[in-house]
Amino acid sequence: MRRGLVLFAVLSLGSYVLVGIPPVVGCPCDHSRPETLASRVCGLCRTAEEEDAEFYFLKDINPHKPNRYLALPKAHSRDLQGPSNLSDGERSRYWRAAIEKAKELYPNRWGLAANGHFFRTQCHAHIHIGPLSRLLEHTDGQLFDDPADFPNAGLEQGIWVHPFDGRYCVHLDRDLAEVVLVR
């Protein structure tokens, strides 16, 4: 089972290389200059400018990820952003909103994932929502009752979450966290 997951991760990383989409190493967005939001890496910042809700959801436009949605905060800054940039209260509400959307979309087997900065192609904070891969084992995560207690993973670290035994299982074991979700 672990061998299959390693192969899955290697193939996923290879798809990033083959498609030619480099990771975001900086954020060129200047929110006072709308023309800077035309850049591909700033596409989600552009959507945030158009939103009113504190958190919103988009279908992933990547044709290789037909089962994916994104959870995004309206709040954004001029630098690379992730859930760790939000205040404790905002981050807790963000995870709760993402969990509720995941339960709505994939009630039987949902998962959430935020990649570490090296594997990101957008500078705006976002959590991937999708069905959790059946190749995964659930033995290495930490269990939490409340999203307010989730660890505040920094930008460099990936984080993924799924339900387990009536609680939330949180993993910090991979920077390319979205590979745990079915494409």
Coordinates of N, CA, C and O in Angstrom, one line a residue:
M1 N 0.8 -1.2 0.0 CA 0.0 0.0 0.0 C 0.9 1.3 0.0 O 0.6 2.2 -0.7
R2 N 1.9 1.3 0.9 CA 2.8 2.5 0.9 C 3.5 2.6 -0.4 O 3.7 3.8 -0.8
R3 N 3.9 1.5 -1.0 CA 4.6 1.6 -2.3 C 3.8 2.3 -3.4 O 4.2 3.1 -4.1
G4 N 2.5 1.9 -3.4 CA 1.5 2.6 -4.3 C 1.4 4.1 -4.1 O 1.3 4.8 -5.0
L5 N 1.4 4.5 -2.8 CA 1.3 5.9 -2.5 C 2.6 6.6 -2.9 O 2.5 7.7 -3.4
V6 N 3.7 6.0 -2.7 CA 5.0 6.7 -3.1 C 5.0 6.8 -4.6 O 5.3 7.9 -5.1
L7 N 4.6 5.8 -5.3 CA 4.5 5.9 -6.8 C 3.5 7.0 -7.2 O 3.8 7.8 -8.1
F8 N 2.4 7.0 -6.5 CA 1.4 8.1 -6.8 C 2.0 9.5 -6.6 O 1.8 10.4 -7.4
A9 N 2.7 9.7 -5.5 CA 3.4 11.0 -5.3 C 4.4 11.3 -6.3 O 4.5 12.5 -6.8
V10 N 5.2 10.3 -6.7 CA 6.3 10.6 -7.7 C 5.6 11.0 -9.1 O 6.0 11.9 -9.7
L11 N 4.6 10.2 -9.4 CA 3.9 10.6 -10.7 C 3.2 11.9 -10.6 O 3.2 12.7 -11.6
S12 N 2.7 12.3 -9.5 CA 2.1 13.6 -9.4 C 3.1 14.7 -9.5 O 2.9 15.7 -10.1
L13 N 4.2 14.5 -8.8 CA 5.3 15.5 -8.9 C 5.8 15.6 -10.4 O 6.0 16.7 -10.9
G14 N 5.9 14.5 -11.0 CA 6.3 14.4 -12.4 C 5.3 15.2 -13.3 O 5.7 15.9 -14.3
S15 N 4.1 15.2 -13.0 CA 3.1 15.9 -13.8 C 3.3 17.4 -13.7 O 3.1 18.1 -14.6
Y16 N 3.7 17.9 -12.5 CA 4.1 19.3 -12.4 C 5.2 19.7 -13.3 O 5.2 20.7 -14.0
V17 N 6.2 18.8 -13.3 CA 7.4 19.1 -14.2 C 7.0 19.0 -15.6 O 7.4 19.9 -16.4
L18 N 6.3 18.0 -16.0 CA 5.9 17.8 -17.4 C 5.0 18.9 -18.0 O 5.1 19.3 -19.1
V19 N 4.1 19.4 -17.1 CA 3.2 20.4 -17.6 C 3.9 21.8 -17.7 O 3.5 22.6 -18.4
G20 N 5.0 21.9 -17.0 CA 5.9 23.1 -17.0 C 5.4 24.2 -16.2 O 5.6 25.4 -16.5
I21 N 4.6 23.9 -15.2 CA 4.1 25.0 -14.3 C 5.1 25.1 -13.1 O 5.1 24.2 -12.3
P22 N 5.8 26.2 -13.1 CA 6.8 26.3 -11.9 C 6.1 26.6 -10.6 O 5.0 27.2 -10.6
P23 N 6.7 26.3 -9.5 CA 6.1 26.7 -8.2 C 6.3 28.2 -8.1 O 7.1 28.8 -8.7
V24 N 5.4 28.7 -7.2 CA 5.5 30.1 -6.9 C 6.6 30.3 -5.9 O 6.6 29.7 -4.9
V25 N 7.5 31.2 -6.2 CA 8.6 31.5 -5.3 C 8.5 32.9 -4.8 O 9.2 33.3 -3.8
G26 N 7.7 33.7 -5.4 CA 7.4 35.0 -4.9 C 6.0 35.4 -5.5 O 5.5 34.7 -6.3
C27 N 5.5 36.5 -5.0 CA 4.1 36.9 -5.5 C 4.2 38.3 -6.1 O 4.5 39.2 -5.4
P28 N 4.0 38.4 -7.4 CA 4.1 39.6 -8.1 C 2.9 40.5 -8.0 O 2.8 41.6 -8.5
C29 N 1.9 40.1 -7.2 CA 0.6 40.8 -7.1 C 0.8 42.1 -6.4 O 1.4 42.2 -5.3
D30 N 0.3 43.2 -7.0 CA 0.2 44.5 -6.3 C -1.3 44.8 -6.4 O -1.8 45.2 -7.5
H31 N -2.0 44.7 -5.3 CA -3.5 44.9 -5.3 C -3.9 46.3 -5.7 O -5.1 46.5 -6.1
S32 N -3.0 47.2 -5.6 CA -3.4 48.6 -6.0 C -3.2 48.8 -7.5 O -3.6 49.8 -8.0
R33 N -2.6 47.8 -8.2 CA -2.5 47.8 -9.6 C -3.1 46.6 -10.3 O -2.5 45.5 -10.3
P34 N -4.4 46.7 -10.6 CA -5.1 45.5 -11.1 C -4.4 44.8 -12.3 O -4.6 43.6 -12.4
E35 N -3.6 45.5 -13.1 CA -3.0 44.8 -14.2 C -2.0 43.7 -13.7 O -1.7 42.7 -14.4
T36 N -1.5 43.8 -12.5 CA -0.6 42.8 -12.0 C -1.3 41.5 -11.6 O -0.7 40.5 -11.5
L37 N -2.6 41.6 -11.4 CA -3.4 40.4 -11.1 C -3.7 39.6 -12.3 O -4.3 38.5 -12.2
A38 N -3.3 40.0 -13.5 CA -3.5 39.2 -14.7 C -2.5 38.0 -14.8 O -2.8 37.1 -15.6
S39 N -1.4 38.1 -14.1 CA -0.5 37.0 -14.1 C -1.1 35.7 -13.6 O -2.0 35.7 -12.7
R40 N -0.7 34.6 -14.2 CA -1.3 33.3 -13.8 C -1.2 33.0 -12.3 O -2.1 32.5 -11.7
V41 N 0.0 33.3 -11.7 CA 0.2 33.0 -10.3 C -0.7 33.9 -9.4 O -0.9 33.6 -8.2
C42 N -1.3 35.0 -10.0 CA -2.1 35.9 -9.2 C -3.6 35.7 -9.5 O -4.4 36.5 -9.1
G43 N -3.9 34.7 -10.2 CA -5.3 34.4 -10.6 C -6.3 34.3 -9.5 O -7.4 34.8 -9.5
L44 N -5.9 33.7 -8.4 CA -6.8 33.5 -7.2 C -6.9 34.8 -6.5 O -7.9 35.1 -5.9
C45 N -5.8 35.6 -6.5 CA -5.9 37.0 -5.9 C -7.0 37.8 -6.6 O -7.7 38.6 -6.0
R46 N -7.0 37.7 -7.9 CA -8.0 38.4 -8.8 C -9.4 38.0 -8.4 O -10.3 38.8 -8.3
T47 N -9.6 36.7 -8.1 CA -10.9 36.2 -7.8 C -11.3 36.8 -6.4 O -12.5 37.1 -6.2
A48 N -10.4 36.9 -5.5 CA -10.6 37.4 -4.1 C -11.1 38.9 -4.2 O -11.9 39.3 -3.4
E49 N -10.6 39.6 -5.1 CA -11.0 41.0 -5.3 C -12.4 41.1 -5.6 O -13.1 42.2 -5.3
E50 N -13.0 40.1 -6.2 CA -14.4 40.1 -6.7 C -15.4 39.6 -5.7 O -16.6 39.6 -5.9
E51 N -14.9 39.0 -4.6 CA -15.7 38.3 -3.6 C -16.1 39.2 -2.5 O -15.4 40.1 -2.1
D52 N -17.3 38.9 -1.9 CA -17.8 39.6 -0.7 C -17.7 38.7 0.6 O -17.5 39.3 1.7
A53 N -17.8 37.5 0.4 CA -17.8 36.5 1.6 C -16.4 36.4 2.2 O -15.4 36.5 1.5
E54 N -16.4 36.1 3.5 CA -15.1 35.9 4.1 C -14.3 34.7 3.5 O -13.1 34.8 3.3
F55 N -15.1 33.6 3.1 CA -14.5 32.5 2.5 C -15.4 32.1 1.3 O -16.6 32.3 1.4
Y56 N -14.8 31.7 0.2 CA -15.6 31.3 -1.0 C -14.9 30.0 -1.6 O -13.8 29.6 -1.2
F57 N -15.6 29.5 -2.5 CA -15.2 28.2 -3.1 C -15.3 28.3 -4.6 O -16.2 28.9 -5.2
L58 N -14.3 27.7 -5.3 CA -14.2 27.6 -6.7 C -14.0 26.2 -7.2 O -13.3 25.4 -6.5
K59 N -14.5 25.8 -8.3 CA -14.2 24.5 -8.9 C -12.8 24.7 -9.5 O -12.4 25.7 -10.1
D60 N -11.9 23.8 -9.3 CA -10.5 23.8 -9.8 C -10.6 23.8 -11.3 O -11.3 23.0 -11.9
I61 N -9.9 24.8 -12.0 CA -10.0 24.9 -13.4 C -9.0 23.9 -14.1 O -9.1 23.8 -15.3
N62 N -8.1 23.3 -13.4 CA -7.2 22.4 -14.0 C -8.0 21.2 -14.5 O -8.6 20.4 -13.7
P63 N -7.9 20.9 -15.8 CA -8.7 19.8 -16.4 C -8.2 18.4 -15.9 O -8.9 17.4 -16.0
H64 N -7.0 18.3 -15.3 CA -6.5 17.1 -14.7 C -7.0 16.8 -13.3 O -6.6 15.8 -12.7
K65 N -7.8 17.8 -12.8 CA -8.3 17.6 -11.4 C -9.9 17.8 -11.4 O -10.4 18.8 -10.8
P66 N -10.6 17.0 -12.2 CA -12.0 17.2 -12.3 C -12.8 17.1 -11.0 O -14.0 17.5 -11.0
N67 N -12.3 16.4 -10.0 CA -13.0 16.2 -8.7 C -12.6 17.2 -7.7 O -12.9 17.0 -6.5
R68 N -11.9 18.3 -8.0 CA -11.4 19.2 -7.0 C -12.1 20.5 -7.0 O -12.5 21.1 -8.0
Y69 N -12.2 21.1 -5.8 CA -12.6 22.4 -5.5 C -11.6 23.1 -4.7 O -10.7 22.4 -4.1
L70 N -11.7 24.4 -4.6 CA -10.8 25.2 -3.7 C -11.6 26.0 -2.7 O -12.6 26.5 -3.1
A71 N -11.1 26.0 -1.5 CA -11.6 26.9 -0.5 C -10.6 28.1 -0.4 O -9.4 27.8 -0.2
L72 N -11.1 29.3 -0.4 CA -10.2 30.5 -0.4 C -10.7 31.5 0.6 O -12.0 31.7 0.7
P73 N -9.8 32.2 1.2 CA -10.2 33.3 2.1 C -10.3 34.6 1.2 O -9.5 34.7 0.2
K74 N -11.2 35.5 1.5 CA -11.2 36.8 0.8 C -10.0 37.6 1.1 O -9.4 38.2 0.3
A75 N -9.5 37.5 2.4 CA -8.4 38.3 2.8 C -7.1 37.8 2.1 O -6.9 36.6 1.9
H76 N -6.4 38.8 1.6 CA -5.1 38.4 1.0 C -4.1 39.6 1.1 O -4.5 40.7 1.3
S77 N -2.9 39.3 0.9 CA -1.8 40.3 1.0 C -1.0 40.3 -0.2 O -1.2 39.6 -1.2
R78 N 0.1 41.0 -0.2 CA 1.0 41.2 -1.4 C 2.1 40.2 -1.4 O 3.0 40.3 -2.1
D79 N 2.0 39.1 -0.7 CA 3.1 38.1 -0.6 C 2.5 36.7 -0.7 O 1.2 36.6 -0.7
L80 N 3.3 35.7 -0.8 CA 2.8 34.3 -0.8 C 2.0 34.1 0.5 O 2.4 34.5 1.6
Q81 N 0.8 33.5 0.4 CA -0.1 33.4 1.5 C -0.5 31.9 1.6 O -0.6 31.2 0.7
G82 N -0.9 31.6 2.9 CA -1.4 30.3 3.2 C -2.3 30.4 4.4 O -2.4 31.5 5.0
P83 N -2.9 29.3 4.9 CA -3.7 29.4 6.1 C -3.0 29.9 7.3 O -3.5 30.6 8.1
S84 N -1.6 29.7 7.3 CA -0.8 30.2 8.4 C -0.8 31.7 8.5 O -0.5 32.3 9.6
N85 N -1.1 32.4 7.4 CA -1.1 33.9 7.5 C -2.4 34.5 8.1 O -2.4 35.7 8.4
L86 N -3.4 33.7 8.3 CA -4.6 34.2 8.9 C -4.5 34.2 10.5 O -3.7 33.4 11.0
S87 N -5.3 35.0 11.1 CA -5.3 35.0 12.5 C -5.9 33.7 13.0 O -6.5 33.0 12.3
D88 N -5.7 33.4 14.3 CA -6.2 32.2 14.9 C -7.7 32.0 14.6 O -8.2 30.9 14.2
G89 N -8.5 33.0 14.8 CA -9.9 33.0 14.6 C -10.3 32.8 13.2 O -11.2 32.0 12.8
E90 N -9.6 33.5 12.3 CA -9.9 33.4 10.8 C -9.5 32.0 10.3 O -10.2 31.4 9.6
R91 N -8.3 31.5 10.8 CA -7.9 30.2 10.4 C -8.9 29.1 10.8 O -9.2 28.2 10.1
S92 N -9.4 29.2 12.0 CA -10.3 28.3 12.5 C -11.6 28.3 11.7 O -12.2 27.2 11.3
R93 N -12.1 29.5 11.4 CA -13.3 29.6 10.6 C -13.1 29.1 9.2 O -13.9 28.5 8.5
Y94 N -11.9 29.3 8.6 CA -11.5 28.9 7.3 C -11.5 27.4 7.2 O -12.1 26.8 6.3
W95 N -10.9 26.7 8.2 CA -10.9 25.2 8.2 C -12.4 24.7 8.3 O -12.8 23.8 7.7
R96 N -13.1 25.3 9.2 CA -14.6 24.9 9.4 C -15.3 25.1 8.1 O -16.1 24.2 7.7
A97 N -15.2 26.2 7.4 CA -15.9 26.4 6.1 C -15.5 25.4 5.1 O -16.3 24.8 4.4
A98 N -14.2 25.1 5.0 CA -13.7 24.1 4.1 C -14.2 22.7 4.4 O -14.6 21.9 3.5
I99 N -14.3 22.4 5.7 CA -14.8 21.1 6.1 C -16.3 20.9 5.7 O -16.7 19.9 5.2
E100 N -17.1 22.0 6.0 CA -18.5 21.9 5.7 C -18.7 21.8 4.2 O -19.6 21.0 3.8
K101 N -17.9 22.5 3.4 CA -18.0 22.3 1.9 C -17.6 20.9 1.5 O -18.3 20.3 0.6
A102 N -16.6 20.4 2.1 CA -16.1 19.0 1.7 C -17.2 18.0 2.1 O -17.4 17.1 1.3
K103 N -17.8 18.2 3.2 CA -18.9 17.2 3.6 C -20.1 17.3 2.7 O -20.7 16.3 2.3
E104 N -20.3 18.5 2.2 CA -21.4 18.7 1.2 C -21.1 18.0 -0.1 O -21.9 17.4 -0.7
L105 N -19.9 18.2 -0.6 CA -19.5 17.7 -1.9 C -19.2 16.2 -1.9 O -19.5 15.5 -2.8
Y106 N -18.5 15.7 -0.8 CA -18.0 14.4 -0.8 C -18.4 13.8 0.6 O -17.5 13.5 1.4
P107 N -19.6 13.6 0.9 CA -20.0 13.2 2.2 C -19.4 11.9 2.7 O -19.2 11.7 3.9
N108 N -19.1 11.0 1.9 CA -18.6 9.7 2.3 C -17.1 9.6 2.5 O -16.6 8.7 3.3
R109 N -16.3 10.4 1.8 CA -14.8 10.2 1.9 C -14.2 11.5 1.5 O -13.5 11.6 0.4
W110 N -14.3 12.6 2.3 CA -13.7 13.8 1.9 C -12.3 14.0 2.5 O -11.9 13.4 3.4
G111 N -11.5 14.9 1.8 CA -10.2 15.3 2.3 C -9.9 16.7 2.0 O -10.5 17.3 1.0
L112 N -9.1 17.4 2.7 CA -8.6 18.7 2.5 C -7.1 18.7 2.4 O -6.4 18.0 3.2
A113 N -6.5 19.6 1.6 CA -5.0 19.6 1.5 C -4.6 21.0 1.1 O -5.1 21.6 0.2
A114 N -3.5 21.5 1.8 CA -2.8 22.7 1.4 C -1.4 22.4 1.2 O -0.7 21.8 2.1
N115 N -0.8 22.6 0.0 CA 0.5 22.3 -0.3 C 1.5 23.3 0.4 O 1.2 24.4 0.6
G116 N 2.7 22.8 0.6 CA 3.8 23.7 1.0 C 4.2 24.6 -0.1 O 3.9 24.3 -1.3
H117 N 4.9 25.7 0.2 CA 5.1 26.7 -0.9 C 5.9 26.2 -2.1 O 5.6 26.7 -3.2
F118 N 6.7 25.2 -2.0 CA 7.5 24.7 -3.1 C 6.6 24.1 -4.2 O 6.9 24.1 -5.4
F119 N 5.4 23.6 -3.8 CA 4.5 22.9 -4.7 C 3.3 23.7 -5.1 O 2.3 23.1 -5.5
R120 N 3.4 25.0 -4.9 CA 2.2 25.8 -5.2 C 2.4 26.6 -6.5 O 3.5 27.0 -6.8
T121 N 1.3 26.8 -7.2 CA 1.4 27.5 -8.5 C 0.5 28.8 -8.4 O 0.4 29.5 -9.4
Q122 N 0.0 29.1 -7.2 CA -0.8 30.3 -7.0 C -0.3 30.9 -5.7 O 0.0 30.2 -4.7
C123 N -0.3 32.3 -5.6 CA 0.2 32.9 -4.4 C -0.9 33.1 -3.3 O -0.6 33.3 -2.2
H124 N -2.1 33.1 -3.8 CA -3.2 33.3 -2.8 C -3.5 32.0 -2.0 O -3.4 30.9 -2.5
A125 N -3.8 32.1 -0.7 CA -4.1 31.0 0.1 C -5.2 30.2 -0.5 O -6.2 30.7 -0.9
H126 N -5.1 28.9 -0.4 CA -6.2 28.0 -0.9 C -6.0 26.6 -0.3 O -4.9 26.1 -0.1
I127 N -7.1 26.0 0.0 CA -7.1 24.6 0.4 C -7.9 23.8 -0.6 O -8.9 24.1 -1.1
H128 N -7.2 22.7 -1.1 CA -7.9 21.8 -2.0 C -8.9 20.9 -1.3 O -8.6 20.4 -0.2
I129 N -10.0 20.7 -1.9 CA -11.1 19.9 -1.4 C -11.4 18.8 -2.5 O -11.5 19.1 -3.7
G130 N -11.4 17.6 -2.0 CA -11.7 16.5 -2.9 C -11.9 15.2 -2.2 O -11.8 15.1 -1.0
P131 N -12.2 14.1 -2.9 CA -12.4 12.8 -2.3 C -11.0 12.3 -1.9 O -10.0 12.4 -2.6
L132 N -10.9 11.8 -0.7 CA -9.7 11.2 -0.2 C -9.3 9.9 -0.9 O -10.2 9.1 -1.2
S133 N -8.1 9.8 -1.3 CA -7.6 8.6 -2.0 C -7.8 7.3 -1.1 O -7.6 7.3 0.1
R134 N -8.3 6.2 -1.7 CA -8.4 5.0 -1.0 C -7.1 4.3 -0.8 O -7.1 3.3 -0.1
L135 N -6.0 4.8 -1.3 CA -4.7 4.2 -1.1 C -4.1 4.5 0.2 O -3.0 4.0 0.6
L136 N -4.7 5.4 0.9 CA -4.1 6.0 2.2 C -4.4 5.1 3.4 O -5.5 4.6 3.5
E137 N -3.4 5.1 4.3 CA -3.7 4.6 5.6 C -3.8 5.7 6.6 O -3.3 6.8 6.3
H138 N -4.5 5.6 7.7 CA -4.8 6.7 8.6 C -4.0 6.6 9.9 O -4.5 7.2 10.9
T139 N -2.9 6.0 9.9 CA -2.3 5.7 11.2 C -1.3 6.8 11.7 O -0.9 6.8 12.8
D140 N -0.9 7.7 10.8 CA 0.2 8.6 11.2 C -0.2 10.1 11.4 O 0.6 10.9 11.6
G141 N -1.5 10.4 11.5 CA -1.9 11.7 11.8 C -2.3 12.0 13.2 O -2.3 11.0 14.0
Q142 N -2.5 13.2 13.6 CA -2.9 13.6 14.9 C -4.5 13.8 14.9 O -5.0 14.4 13.9
L143 N -5.1 13.4 15.9 CA -6.6 13.5 15.9 C -7.0 14.8 16.8 O -6.4 15.0 17.8
F144 N -8.0 15.5 16.2 CA -8.5 16.7 16.9 C -10.0 16.7 16.8 O -10.6 16.2 15.9
D145 N -10.6 17.3 17.8 CA -12.0 17.4 17.9 C -12.5 18.7 17.2 O -13.7 18.8 16.8
D146 N -11.7 19.7 17.2 CA -12.1 21.0 16.7 C -11.0 21.6 15.8 O -9.8 21.6 16.1
P147 N -11.4 22.2 14.6 CA -10.4 22.9 13.8 C -9.6 24.0 14.4 O -8.5 24.3 14.0
A148 N -10.2 24.6 15.5 CA -9.4 25.6 16.2 C -8.1 25.1 16.8 O -7.2 25.8 17.1
D149 N -8.1 23.8 17.0 CA -6.9 23.1 17.6 C -5.9 22.6 16.6 O -4.8 22.1 16.9
F150 N -6.2 22.7 15.3 CA -5.3 22.2 14.2 C -4.0 23.0 14.4 O -3.9 24.2 14.7
P151 N -2.8 22.3 14.1 CA -1.6 23.0 14.1 C -1.5 24.1 13.0 O -2.1 23.9 11.9
N152 N -0.8 25.1 13.3 CA -0.6 26.2 12.3 C 0.6 25.9 11.5 O 1.7 26.4 11.8
A153 N 0.4 25.1 10.4 CA 1.5 24.8 9.5 C 2.0 26.0 8.8 O 1.2 26.8 8.3
G154 N 3.3 26.2 8.7 CA 3.8 27.4 8.0 C 3.7 27.2 6.5 O 3.3 26.1 6.0
L155 N 4.1 28.2 5.8 CA 4.0 28.2 4.3 C 4.8 27.1 3.7 O 4.5 26.6 2.7
E156 N 5.9 26.7 4.4 CA 6.8 25.7 3.8 C 6.3 24.3 4.0 O 6.8 23.4 3.3
Q157 N 5.3 24.1 4.8 CA 4.8 22.8 5.1 C 3.4 22.5 4.6 O 2.6 23.3 4.7
G158 N 3.3 21.3 4.0 CA 1.9 20.9 3.6 C 1.1 20.4 4.8 O 1.7 20.0 5.8
I159 N -0.2 20.4 4.6 CA -1.1 19.9 5.7 C -2.3 19.3 5.0 O -2.8 19.8 4.0
W160 N -2.7 18.2 5.5 CA -3.9 17.5 4.9 C -4.8 17.0 6.1 O -4.3 16.6 7.1
V161 N -6.1 17.0 5.9 CA -7.1 16.7 6.9 C -8.1 15.8 6.3 O -8.5 16.0 5.2
H162 N -8.6 14.9 7.1 CA -9.7 14.0 6.7 C -10.4 13.5 8.0 O -9.9 13.6 9.1
P163 N -11.7 13.1 7.9 CA -12.4 12.6 9.0 C -11.9 11.2 9.4 O -11.5 10.4 8.5
F164 N -11.8 10.9 10.7 CA -11.4 9.6 11.2 C -12.1 9.4 12.5 O -11.8 10.1 13.5
D165 N -12.9 8.4 12.6 CA -13.5 7.9 13.9 C -14.2 9.1 14.6 O -14.0 9.3 15.8
G166 N -14.9 9.9 13.9 CA -15.7 11.0 14.5 C -14.9 12.2 14.8 O -15.4 13.2 15.4
R167 N -13.6 12.2 14.4 CA -12.7 13.4 14.7 C -12.1 13.8 13.4 O -12.3 13.3 12.3
Y168 N -11.2 14.8 13.5 CA -10.4 15.2 12.3 C -9.0 14.7 12.5 O -8.3 15.0 13.5
C169 N -8.5 14.0 11.5 CA -7.1 13.5 11.4 C -6.3 14.5 10.6 O -6.6 14.7 9.4
V170 N -5.3 15.1 11.2 CA -4.4 16.1 10.6 C -3.0 15.5 10.4 O -2.4 15.0 11.3
H171 N -2.5 15.7 9.2 CA -1.2 15.2 8.8 C -0.3 16.3 8.3 O -0.7 17.2 7.6
L172 N 0.9 16.3 8.8 CA 1.9 17.3 8.4 C 3.1 16.5 7.7 O 4.3 17.0 7.8
D173 N 2.9 15.4 7.1 CA 3.9 14.5 6.6 C 4.4 14.7 5.2 O 5.2 13.9 4.7
R174 N 3.8 15.6 4.4 CA 4.2 15.8 3.0 C 3.9 17.2 2.6 O 2.9 17.8 2.9
D175 N 4.9 17.8 1.9 CA 4.7 19.2 1.4 C 3.8 19.2 0.2 O 3.1 20.2 0.0
L176 N 3.8 18.2 -0.6 CA 2.9 18.1 -1.8 C 1.7 17.3 -1.2 O 1.5 16.1 -1.5
A177 N 0.9 18.0 -0.5 CA -0.2 17.4 0.3 C -1.4 17.0 -0.6 O -2.1 16.0 -0.3
E178 N -1.6 17.7 -1.7 CA -2.8 17.4 -2.5 C -2.8 16.1 -3.2 O -3.8 15.6 -3.6
V179 N -1.7 15.3 -3.2 CA -1.7 14.0 -3.8 C -2.5 13.0 -3.0 O -2.7 11.9 -3.5
V180 N -3.0 13.4 -1.8 CA -3.8 12.4 -1.1 C -5.3 12.5 -1.5 O -6.1 11.7 -1.1
L181 N -5.5 13.4 -2.4 CA -6.9 13.6 -3.0 C -7.0 12.9 -4.4 O -6.1 13.0 -5.2
V182 N -8.1 12.4 -4.7 CA -8.4 11.8 -6.0 C -8.4 13.0 -7.0 O -9.0 14.0 -6.7
R183 N -7.8 12.8 -8.1 CA -7.8 13.9 -9.1 C -9.1 14.0 -9.7 O -9.7 14.8 -10.1

